[in-house]
Amino acid sequence: NATAFVIFSNRHELRGVDLQTFNVKALISSLKNTIALDFYHTEQSNMIFWTDVIDDKIYRGTLIGQSLSNIEVVVQTGLATAEGLAVDWIGENLYWVESNLDQIEVARLNGSFRRTLIAGEMESPRAIALDPRLGFLFWTDWDANAPRIERCSMSGQFRRTVVRVDQVTDGAWPNGLTLDYVLKRIYWIDARLVTCTNTVLLLRRDGRGSYE
């Protein structure tokens, strides 16, 4: 009897939208500049992870009813604009993109065993998405000369470019990124294009397919 809902950030609040009633409720307020977030569900609890690029910290809280509690800092040092965040719900790891450091890091859900997974050959990495079942990690890069979506294994191996964004659209700023696990497609939003209907793009995860 669970209710489906969407959680999003407007930078200063995390909000939840009930997909049956479309009621919107603030889960937490007074945030400074929250860019990225992800959700972790278990039989025992539901947790939300989020980054704040002014505090340069990663937080998590437990969702109880329609509010967040047990809020704590997971990663509090060494961050420089963590703009992308994704939870591996199988391996119970947390991945994030360091846009200013041009690298991707990983740690356990409590922030322990932190390490740099991928570094170098990035210009402006932004969004990140995972498929833990197949062991893939995807991220976007606003590289002025080669805006793209890349893929590697979740251990950082077998890195490759999946799509050059400027070769399939007029866009160059691939930002939001998500995966369709059933149809095996990638969806992303390009911040450079004008309307959202022209920027939802579909590709198979091997880089082949179509776009709309």
Tab-separated table of C-alpha atoms in Angstrom:
chain	number	residue	atom	x	y	z
A	1	ASN	CA	0.000	0.000	0.000
A	2	ALA	CA	2.973	2.304	-0.461
A	3	THR	CA	2.309	5.663	-2.081
A	4	ALA	CA	4.433	6.619	-5.083
A	5	PHE	CA	6.113	9.995	-4.806
A	6	VAL	CA	8.862	12.100	-6.362
A	7	ILE	CA	11.521	13.881	-4.327
A	8	PHE	CA	13.270	16.930	-5.733
A	9	SER	CA	15.340	19.905	-4.671
A	10	ASN	CA	14.758	23.591	-5.367
A	11	ARG	CA	18.203	24.270	-3.895
A	12	HIS	CA	16.893	25.462	-0.522
A	13	GLU	CA	14.408	22.673	0.233
A	14	LEU	CA	13.899	18.991	-0.414
A	15	ARG	CA	10.279	18.477	-1.431
A	16	GLY	CA	8.110	15.427	-1.986
A	17	VAL	CA	5.246	15.177	-4.481
A	18	ASP	CA	2.518	12.598	-3.866
A	19	LEU	CA	1.812	11.115	-7.312
A	20	GLN	CA	-1.793	10.297	-6.394
A	21	THR	CA	-2.892	13.622	-4.934
A	22	PHE	CA	-0.079	15.805	-6.372
A	23	ASN	CA	0.270	17.454	-2.982
A	24	VAL	CA	3.715	18.963	-2.422
A	25	LYS	CA	5.362	18.976	0.998
A	26	ALA	CA	8.723	20.302	2.149
A	27	LEU	CA	10.720	17.464	3.723
A	28	ILE	CA	13.507	19.736	4.939
A	29	SER	CA	14.051	23.487	4.602
A	30	SER	CA	16.800	26.066	5.183
A	31	LEU	CA	19.292	24.316	2.937
A	32	LYS	CA	21.972	26.464	1.340
A	33	ASN	CA	22.399	25.046	-2.158
A	34	THR	CA	21.374	21.435	-2.584
A	35	ILE	CA	22.068	20.206	-6.109
A	36	ALA	CA	22.048	16.408	-6.114
A	37	LEU	CA	20.037	13.809	-4.214
A	38	ASP	CA	19.164	10.131	-4.280
A	39	PHE	CA	16.950	7.689	-2.407
A	40	TYR	CA	17.783	4.446	-0.599
A	41	HIS	CA	15.014	2.036	0.364
A	42	THR	CA	15.209	-0.967	2.663
A	43	GLU	CA	12.596	-2.941	4.563
A	44	GLN	CA	13.733	-1.178	7.722
A	45	SER	CA	13.933	2.425	6.571
A	46	ASN	CA	13.953	4.928	3.724
A	47	MET	CA	16.897	7.297	3.469
A	48	ILE	CA	17.607	10.337	1.332
A	49	PHE	CA	21.154	11.413	0.517
A	50	TRP	CA	21.925	14.920	-0.751
A	51	THR	CA	24.806	17.292	-1.398
A	52	ASP	CA	25.147	20.960	-0.522
A	53	VAL	CA	27.666	22.738	-2.735
A	54	ILE	CA	28.016	25.717	-0.396
A	55	ASP	CA	28.675	23.632	2.696
A	56	ASP	CA	30.599	21.158	0.520
A	57	LYS	CA	29.139	18.264	2.475
A	58	ILE	CA	27.041	15.172	1.782
A	59	TYR	CA	24.128	14.529	4.130
A	60	ARG	CA	21.621	11.783	4.738
A	61	GLY	CA	18.341	11.612	6.615
A	62	THR	CA	15.673	9.038	7.351
A	63	LEU	CA	12.258	9.609	5.800
A	64	ILE	CA	9.565	9.035	8.392
A	65	GLY	CA	6.083	9.857	7.194
A	66	GLN	CA	6.435	13.161	5.389
A	67	SER	CA	9.488	14.542	7.124
A	68	LEU	CA	13.202	13.835	7.483
A	69	SER	CA	14.809	12.903	10.773
A	70	ASN	CA	18.144	11.558	12.016
A	71	ILE	CA	19.962	13.969	9.704
A	72	GLU	CA	23.709	13.515	9.706
A	73	VAL	CA	26.776	14.426	7.679
A	74	VAL	CA	28.146	11.485	5.703
A	75	VAL	CA	31.079	13.196	3.961
A	76	GLN	CA	32.312	16.465	5.446
A	77	THR	CA	35.831	17.100	4.147
A	78	GLY	CA	37.618	17.201	0.813
A	79	LEU	CA	34.579	18.043	-1.319
A	80	ALA	CA	34.632	20.644	-4.089
A	81	THR	CA	31.191	21.062	-5.696
A	82	ALA	CA	29.663	17.593	-5.581
A	83	GLU	CA	27.030	18.091	-8.292
A	84	GLY	CA	26.083	14.473	-8.966
A	85	LEU	CA	25.114	11.765	-6.480
A	86	ALA	CA	23.897	8.164	-6.812
A	87	VAL	CA	23.240	5.313	-4.389
A	88	ASP	CA	24.200	1.724	-5.165
A	89	TRP	CA	21.370	-0.043	-3.369
A	90	ILE	CA	22.884	-3.508	-3.926
A	91	GLY	CA	26.476	-2.914	-2.875
A	92	GLU	CA	25.420	-0.179	-0.408
A	93	ASN	CA	27.888	2.335	-1.766
A	94	LEU	CA	27.578	6.030	-2.459
A	95	TYR	CA	28.992	7.550	-5.668
A	96	TRP	CA	29.396	11.245	-6.385
A	97	VAL	CA	30.817	13.584	-9.022
A	98	GLU	CA	33.342	16.235	-8.011
A	99	SER	CA	32.807	18.896	-10.663
A	100	ASN	CA	35.654	21.177	-9.601
A	101	LEU	CA	38.131	18.358	-9.030
A	102	ASP	CA	37.109	16.560	-12.253
A	103	GLN	CA	36.746	13.179	-10.639
A	104	ILE	CA	34.269	10.593	-9.352
A	105	GLU	CA	34.500	9.246	-5.818
A	106	VAL	CA	32.894	6.362	-3.947
A	107	ALA	CA	32.378	5.451	-0.287
A	108	ARG	CA	30.199	3.268	1.870
A	109	LEU	CA	26.801	4.714	2.775
A	110	ASN	CA	28.213	5.973	6.064
A	111	GLY	CA	31.124	7.714	4.326
A	112	SER	CA	33.757	5.145	5.252
A	113	PHE	CA	36.259	3.521	2.866
A	114	ARG	CA	36.221	6.568	0.621
A	115	ARG	CA	38.349	6.550	-2.509
A	116	THR	CA	38.714	8.236	-5.875
A	117	LEU	CA	37.270	5.973	-8.555
A	118	ILE	CA	37.980	7.934	-11.764
A	119	ALA	CA	40.123	11.033	-12.289
A	120	GLY	CA	41.435	12.836	-15.328
A	121	GLU	CA	40.257	13.340	-18.894
A	122	MET	CA	37.205	15.240	-17.677
A	123	GLU	CA	36.417	18.914	-18.135
A	124	SER	CA	33.115	19.469	-16.358
A	125	PRO	CA	31.473	16.281	-15.047
A	126	ARG	CA	27.928	16.779	-13.780
A	127	ALA	CA	25.276	14.070	-13.398
A	128	ILE	CA	25.719	10.429	-12.465
A	129	ALA	CA	23.502	7.323	-12.668
A	130	LEU	CA	24.017	3.673	-11.752
A	131	ASP	CA	22.795	0.278	-12.812
A	132	PRO	CA	23.997	-1.935	-9.938
A	133	ARG	CA	22.380	-5.028	-11.420
A	134	LEU	CA	24.609	-4.885	-14.499
A	135	GLY	CA	27.473	-3.106	-12.752
A	136	PHE	CA	27.489	0.083	-14.866
A	137	LEU	CA	28.173	3.681	-13.898
A	138	PHE	CA	27.230	6.546	-16.250
A	139	TRP	CA	28.078	10.246	-16.026
A	140	THR	CA	27.769	13.398	-18.112
A	141	ASP	CA	30.508	15.853	-19.051
A	142	TRP	CA	30.009	19.427	-20.300
A	143	ASP	CA	33.384	19.350	-22.065
A	144	ALA	CA	33.302	22.332	-24.447
A	145	ASN	CA	35.043	20.361	-27.197
A	146	ALA	CA	33.328	17.006	-26.637
A	147	PRO	CA	30.142	17.125	-24.517
A	148	ARG	CA	29.323	13.505	-23.792
A	149	ILE	CA	27.978	10.715	-21.650
A	150	GLU	CA	30.514	8.156	-20.486
A	151	ARG	CA	30.248	4.713	-18.950
A	152	CYS	CA	32.480	2.437	-16.918
A	153	SER	CA	32.142	-0.463	-14.534
A	154	MET	CA	31.247	0.380	-10.945
A	155	SER	CA	34.822	-0.451	-10.002
A	156	GLY	CA	36.075	2.223	-12.424
A	157	GLN	CA	37.241	-0.078	-15.220
A	158	PHE	CA	36.414	-0.272	-18.930
A	159	ARG	CA	35.738	3.428	-19.378
A	160	ARG	CA	34.215	4.477	-22.706
A	161	THR	CA	32.155	7.219	-24.304
A	162	VAL	CA	28.559	6.132	-24.860
A	163	VAL	CA	27.370	9.172	-26.808
A	164	ARG	CA	28.756	12.471	-28.028
A	165	VAL	CA	25.868	14.785	-27.253
A	166	ASP	CA	26.808	17.390	-29.860
A	167	GLN	CA	26.689	14.733	-32.577
A	168	VAL	CA	23.083	13.700	-31.945
A	169	THR	CA	21.473	17.008	-30.898
A	170	ASP	CA	22.128	20.742	-30.847
A	171	GLY	CA	22.829	20.471	-27.127
A	172	ALA	CA	26.126	20.658	-25.317
A	173	TRP	CA	25.263	20.699	-21.611
A	174	PRO	CA	24.025	17.202	-20.636
A	175	ASN	CA	22.813	17.653	-17.098
A	176	GLY	CA	20.092	15.462	-15.571
A	177	LEU	CA	20.676	11.741	-16.192
A	178	THR	CA	18.575	8.677	-15.422
A	179	LEU	CA	18.214	5.085	-16.586
A	180	ASP	CA	15.275	2.948	-17.649
A	181	TYR	CA	16.211	-0.448	-16.218
A	182	VAL	CA	13.465	-2.296	-18.090
A	183	LEU	CA	13.992	-0.887	-21.597
A	184	LYS	CA	17.740	-0.391	-21.053
A	185	ARG	CA	17.711	3.232	-22.136
A	186	ILE	CA	19.429	6.409	-21.020
A	187	TYR	CA	17.491	9.635	-20.529
A	188	TRP	CA	19.095	13.010	-20.085
A	189	ILE	CA	18.242	16.693	-20.059
A	190	ASP	CA	20.372	19.205	-21.928
A	191	ALA	CA	20.491	22.570	-20.160
A	192	ARG	CA	21.492	24.371	-23.340
A	193	LEU	CA	18.347	23.520	-25.282
A	194	VAL	CA	15.215	25.600	-24.914
A	195	THR	CA	12.315	23.246	-24.215
A	196	CYS	CA	12.209	20.123	-22.145
A	197	THR	CA	10.192	18.200	-24.736
A	198	ASN	CA	13.086	18.497	-27.182
A	199	THR	CA	15.705	17.434	-24.673
A	200	VAL	CA	14.513	14.118	-23.328
A	201	LEU	CA	16.801	11.793	-25.230
A	202	LEU	CA	16.702	8.023	-25.471
A	203	LEU	CA	19.604	5.702	-26.102
A	204	ARG	CA	20.389	2.103	-25.405
A	205	ARG	CA	23.081	1.834	-22.795
A	206	ASP	CA	25.598	0.674	-25.366
A	207	GLY	CA	25.188	4.042	-27.126
A	208	ARG	CA	23.014	2.761	-29.955
A	209	GLY	CA	19.365	3.598	-30.473
A	210	SER	CA	17.285	6.651	-31.163
A	211	TYR	CA	16.630	10.058	-29.701
A	212	GLU	CA	13.585	12.318	-29.601
